[in-house]
Structures are given as C-alpha cells and as structure tokens.
Amino acid sequence: MTRLLAVLLIAGATLAAGCGGAETVTETVTVPQAPVFYAHVASVKPAGDGFELELDPAWWLTGVTAMRAKLEDTGESEVPNDYYIRDESHSLLTYRAAATVPVTVLDADLQPLAIDVAELARLLAGENPNDRRLYSGFGDFGYWVRTDGDTVRSLVEQYQP
C-alpha cells in the first residue's frame, strides 16, 4: 500500500509540474478520402427527396496496363489515345444521391459545366431542360464517381476522344 501511495504521489507531482507551462502539440491526422471509381451511369431515378443511381463500374486503364488488358480481352494490344475501358461484369450497383449532388459534364467546347443530379436525370431521359450544348450523348461516356458508403457525393464526366 505504501509503495502504491508513493507511485501515485510521484505521478501527481509530475502531472502538476507539467500543467504550469503552455505547450503546443501538433498532431497529424489522416482523413480518408471518399472512394472514387469509374462507372457508366445506367439510370437516375427519383427516390424520396433525392435519386437512386444505377452505376456500372468499369476499369479505366492506361499505358502498359491498358495494352495487356486489351490483349487479353481481344487479342490486340493497340490502345488508341492510351486508354482502354474494361467492363468485366456489366453488373449494376445502386447508390443514393441528393438532388443537389454536383455533377460536372463537358460542354460542346470541352469546358467543364456544373449541373446537379436532377438535371442529369433529365438529360439521361432525353430532355435538355436548359438547352445546353453538350459534348456527349449521356450514357455514352463514363464518370468518376466519389462516394461515401452508399451515397454519391459527386460525378465528373471523363473526356473520351
């Protein structure tokens, strides 16, 4: 008991000595980034106060990775424009999205244009509510999709020559 009391007194004195001065402590915290993957948007449907997106994930490959994947898939290794898209399963994954989730598409001059998921849904349905001059026929090109769990946080259209 006397030994325990001595340890507690020493610990208390050490703690008290450390409390008298100001000390700055810097701690590095790594915040994980939301996952990003390449996918084709198969559909965007209203769901509650937001939308459900059906996405078909694929691999956007470049360089030697693209050449070897194309060789395995087709017997040819030539990769025009240094990219190859491998879509192994054509399986759809469902994600939720608020109507205001930012979507970046390319206009006819290949400039980024900010829209939201609500407008993307209308474009995919063949409407053009804001009479925009756009680069792609929606559904033809893929998007870089940032997610948080089952929720889409952003979509960015991938330019394809």
Short mmCIF file of C-alpha atoms in Angstrom, two decimals:
data_model
loop_
_atom_site.label_atom_id
_atom_site.label_comp_id
_atom_site.label_asym_id
_atom_site.label_seq_id
_atom_site.Cartn_x
_atom_site.Cartn_y
_atom_site.Cartn_z
CA MET A 1 0.00 0.00 0.00
CA THR A 2 2.87 2.39 0.87
CA ARG A 3 4.52 1.63 -2.48
CA LEU A 4 1.25 2.36 -4.36
CA LEU A 5 0.84 5.63 -2.48
CA ALA A 6 4.41 6.64 -3.40
CA VAL A 7 3.79 5.92 -7.10
CA LEU A 8 0.56 7.95 -7.01
CA LEU A 9 2.31 10.88 -5.30
CA ILE A 10 5.13 10.88 -7.88
CA ALA A 11 2.63 10.67 -10.78
CA GLY A 12 0.60 13.53 -9.29
CA ALA A 13 3.68 15.71 -8.81
CA THR A 14 4.80 15.03 -12.39
CA LEU A 15 1.36 15.92 -13.74
CA ALA A 16 1.20 19.09 -11.66
CA ALA A 17 4.66 20.19 -12.87
CA GLY A 18 3.56 19.77 -16.48
CA CYS A 19 0.44 21.90 -16.02
CA GLY A 20 2.27 25.12 -15.23
CA GLY A 21 3.51 25.97 -18.73
CA ALA A 22 1.97 26.29 -22.16
CA GLU A 23 2.92 23.67 -24.68
CA THR A 24 1.86 23.37 -28.31
CA VAL A 25 1.29 19.88 -29.57
CA THR A 26 0.89 19.23 -33.30
CA GLU A 27 -0.78 16.03 -34.32
CA THR A 28 -1.09 14.82 -37.90
CA VAL A 29 -4.43 13.23 -38.60
CA THR A 30 -5.02 11.33 -41.83
CA VAL A 31 -8.56 11.74 -43.07
CA PRO A 32 -9.51 9.04 -45.55
CA GLN A 33 -10.73 10.27 -48.90
CA ALA A 34 -14.09 9.12 -50.15
CA PRO A 35 -13.67 6.27 -52.63
CA VAL A 36 -13.61 7.25 -56.31
CA PHE A 37 -14.28 4.84 -59.15
CA TYR A 38 -15.04 4.97 -62.86
CA ALA A 39 -18.55 3.95 -63.95
CA HIS A 40 -21.21 4.35 -66.59
CA VAL A 41 -24.48 5.80 -65.37
CA ALA A 42 -27.18 3.33 -66.38
CA SER A 43 -30.09 5.20 -64.80
CA VAL A 44 -31.07 8.01 -62.47
CA LYS A 45 -34.48 7.64 -60.87
CA PRO A 46 -36.33 9.79 -58.31
CA ALA A 47 -36.39 8.26 -54.82
CA GLY A 48 -37.89 10.21 -51.94
CA ASP A 49 -36.36 13.68 -51.86
CA GLY A 50 -33.34 12.53 -53.89
CA PHE A 51 -32.40 9.99 -56.51
CA GLU A 52 -31.16 6.44 -56.93
CA LEU A 53 -28.41 5.92 -59.47
CA GLU A 54 -27.65 2.60 -61.10
CA LEU A 55 -23.96 2.56 -61.92
CA ASP A 56 -21.98 0.06 -63.99
CA PRO A 57 -18.39 0.15 -62.61
CA ALA A 58 -15.54 -0.43 -65.04
CA TRP A 59 -11.77 -0.15 -65.15
CA TRP A 60 -10.28 2.95 -66.84
CA LEU A 61 -6.82 1.69 -67.83
CA THR A 62 -3.81 3.43 -69.40
CA GLY A 63 -0.31 2.56 -70.55
CA VAL A 64 1.02 -0.97 -70.32
CA THR A 65 -1.92 -1.96 -68.11
CA ALA A 66 -4.34 -0.96 -70.86
CA MET A 67 -2.33 -2.70 -73.58
CA ARG A 68 -2.10 -6.00 -71.73
CA ALA A 69 -5.75 -5.95 -70.68
CA LYS A 70 -6.86 -5.27 -74.24
CA LEU A 71 -4.60 -8.06 -75.50
CA GLU A 72 -6.19 -10.48 -73.02
CA ASP A 73 -9.71 -9.35 -73.95
CA THR A 74 -9.44 -9.00 -77.72
CA GLY A 75 -6.16 -10.48 -78.94
CA GLU A 76 -4.96 -6.99 -79.94
CA SER A 77 -2.80 -4.67 -77.86
CA GLU A 78 -3.13 -1.38 -79.73
CA VAL A 79 -4.72 1.19 -77.45
CA PRO A 80 -5.79 4.36 -79.30
CA ASN A 81 -5.46 7.51 -77.17
CA ASP A 82 -3.65 5.47 -74.49
CA TYR A 83 -6.74 4.23 -72.66
CA TYR A 84 -8.83 1.11 -72.56
CA ILE A 85 -12.03 0.54 -70.62
CA ARG A 86 -12.53 -2.93 -69.23
CA ASP A 87 -16.06 -3.67 -68.04
CA GLU A 88 -15.88 -7.21 -66.76
CA SER A 89 -19.35 -7.77 -65.41
CA HIS A 90 -21.81 -5.13 -66.62
CA SER A 91 -23.41 -5.50 -63.21
CA LEU A 92 -25.29 -2.53 -61.77
CA LEU A 93 -24.77 -1.12 -58.31
CA THR A 94 -27.39 1.15 -56.73
CA TYR A 95 -26.35 4.34 -54.93
CA ARG A 96 -28.35 7.15 -53.37
CA ALA A 97 -27.82 10.82 -54.20
CA ALA A 98 -29.31 14.11 -53.12
CA ALA A 99 -30.86 16.14 -55.94
CA THR A 100 -28.16 18.77 -55.44
CA VAL A 101 -25.12 16.48 -55.74
CA PRO A 102 -22.63 18.23 -58.03
CA VAL A 103 -22.15 16.76 -61.49
CA THR A 104 -19.50 18.03 -63.90
CA VAL A 105 -20.17 17.46 -67.59
CA LEU A 106 -18.34 18.75 -70.66
CA ASP A 107 -19.93 21.33 -72.90
CA ALA A 108 -19.55 21.35 -76.70
CA ASP A 109 -16.28 23.29 -76.32
CA LEU A 110 -14.94 20.67 -73.87
CA GLN A 111 -15.22 23.05 -70.93
CA PRO A 112 -16.42 21.74 -67.56
CA LEU A 113 -20.02 22.63 -66.80
CA ALA A 114 -21.59 22.27 -63.35
CA ILE A 115 -25.05 20.74 -63.16
CA ASP A 116 -26.81 18.67 -60.49
CA VAL A 117 -28.17 15.13 -60.37
CA ALA A 118 -31.71 16.36 -61.04
CA GLU A 119 -30.59 17.83 -64.38
CA LEU A 120 -28.51 14.74 -65.17
CA ALA A 121 -31.64 12.62 -64.72
CA ARG A 122 -33.47 14.76 -67.27
CA LEU A 123 -30.56 14.65 -69.72
CA LEU A 124 -30.43 10.86 -69.47
CA ALA A 125 -34.18 10.81 -70.17
CA GLY A 126 -33.51 12.63 -73.45
CA GLU A 127 -34.55 16.08 -72.25
CA ASN A 128 -32.36 19.17 -72.26
CA PRO A 129 -34.18 21.50 -69.86
CA ASN A 130 -31.59 24.28 -70.03
CA ASP A 131 -30.90 23.95 -73.77
CA ARG A 132 -27.23 23.23 -73.16
CA ARG A 133 -24.72 22.49 -75.92
CA LEU A 134 -23.05 19.39 -74.55
CA TYR A 135 -20.15 17.22 -75.68
CA SER A 136 -21.57 13.79 -75.04
CA GLY A 137 -24.67 11.80 -75.61
CA PHE A 138 -25.42 10.90 -71.99
CA GLY A 139 -24.99 7.25 -71.28
CA ASP A 140 -22.15 7.00 -73.80
CA PHE A 141 -19.37 8.20 -71.54
CA GLY A 142 -18.33 7.33 -68.04
CA TYR A 143 -17.94 9.36 -64.90
CA TRP A 144 -15.58 9.47 -61.96
CA VAL A 145 -17.88 8.82 -59.04
CA ARG A 146 -17.00 9.89 -55.49
CA THR A 147 -18.97 8.06 -52.83
CA ASP A 148 -19.40 7.88 -49.09
CA GLY A 149 -20.84 4.47 -48.26
CA ASP A 150 -23.95 4.04 -50.40
CA THR A 151 -24.20 7.74 -51.23
CA VAL A 152 -22.82 9.54 -54.28
CA ARG A 153 -21.04 12.79 -53.37
CA SER A 154 -20.03 13.90 -56.88
CA LEU A 155 -19.79 12.81 -60.52
CA VAL A 156 -17.27 14.09 -63.06
CA GLU A 157 -17.61 13.17 -66.73
CA GLN A 158 -14.48 11.61 -68.27
CA TYR A 159 -13.44 13.05 -71.63
CA GLN A 160 -13.10 10.40 -74.31
CA PRO A 161 -11.72 11.39 -77.72
#
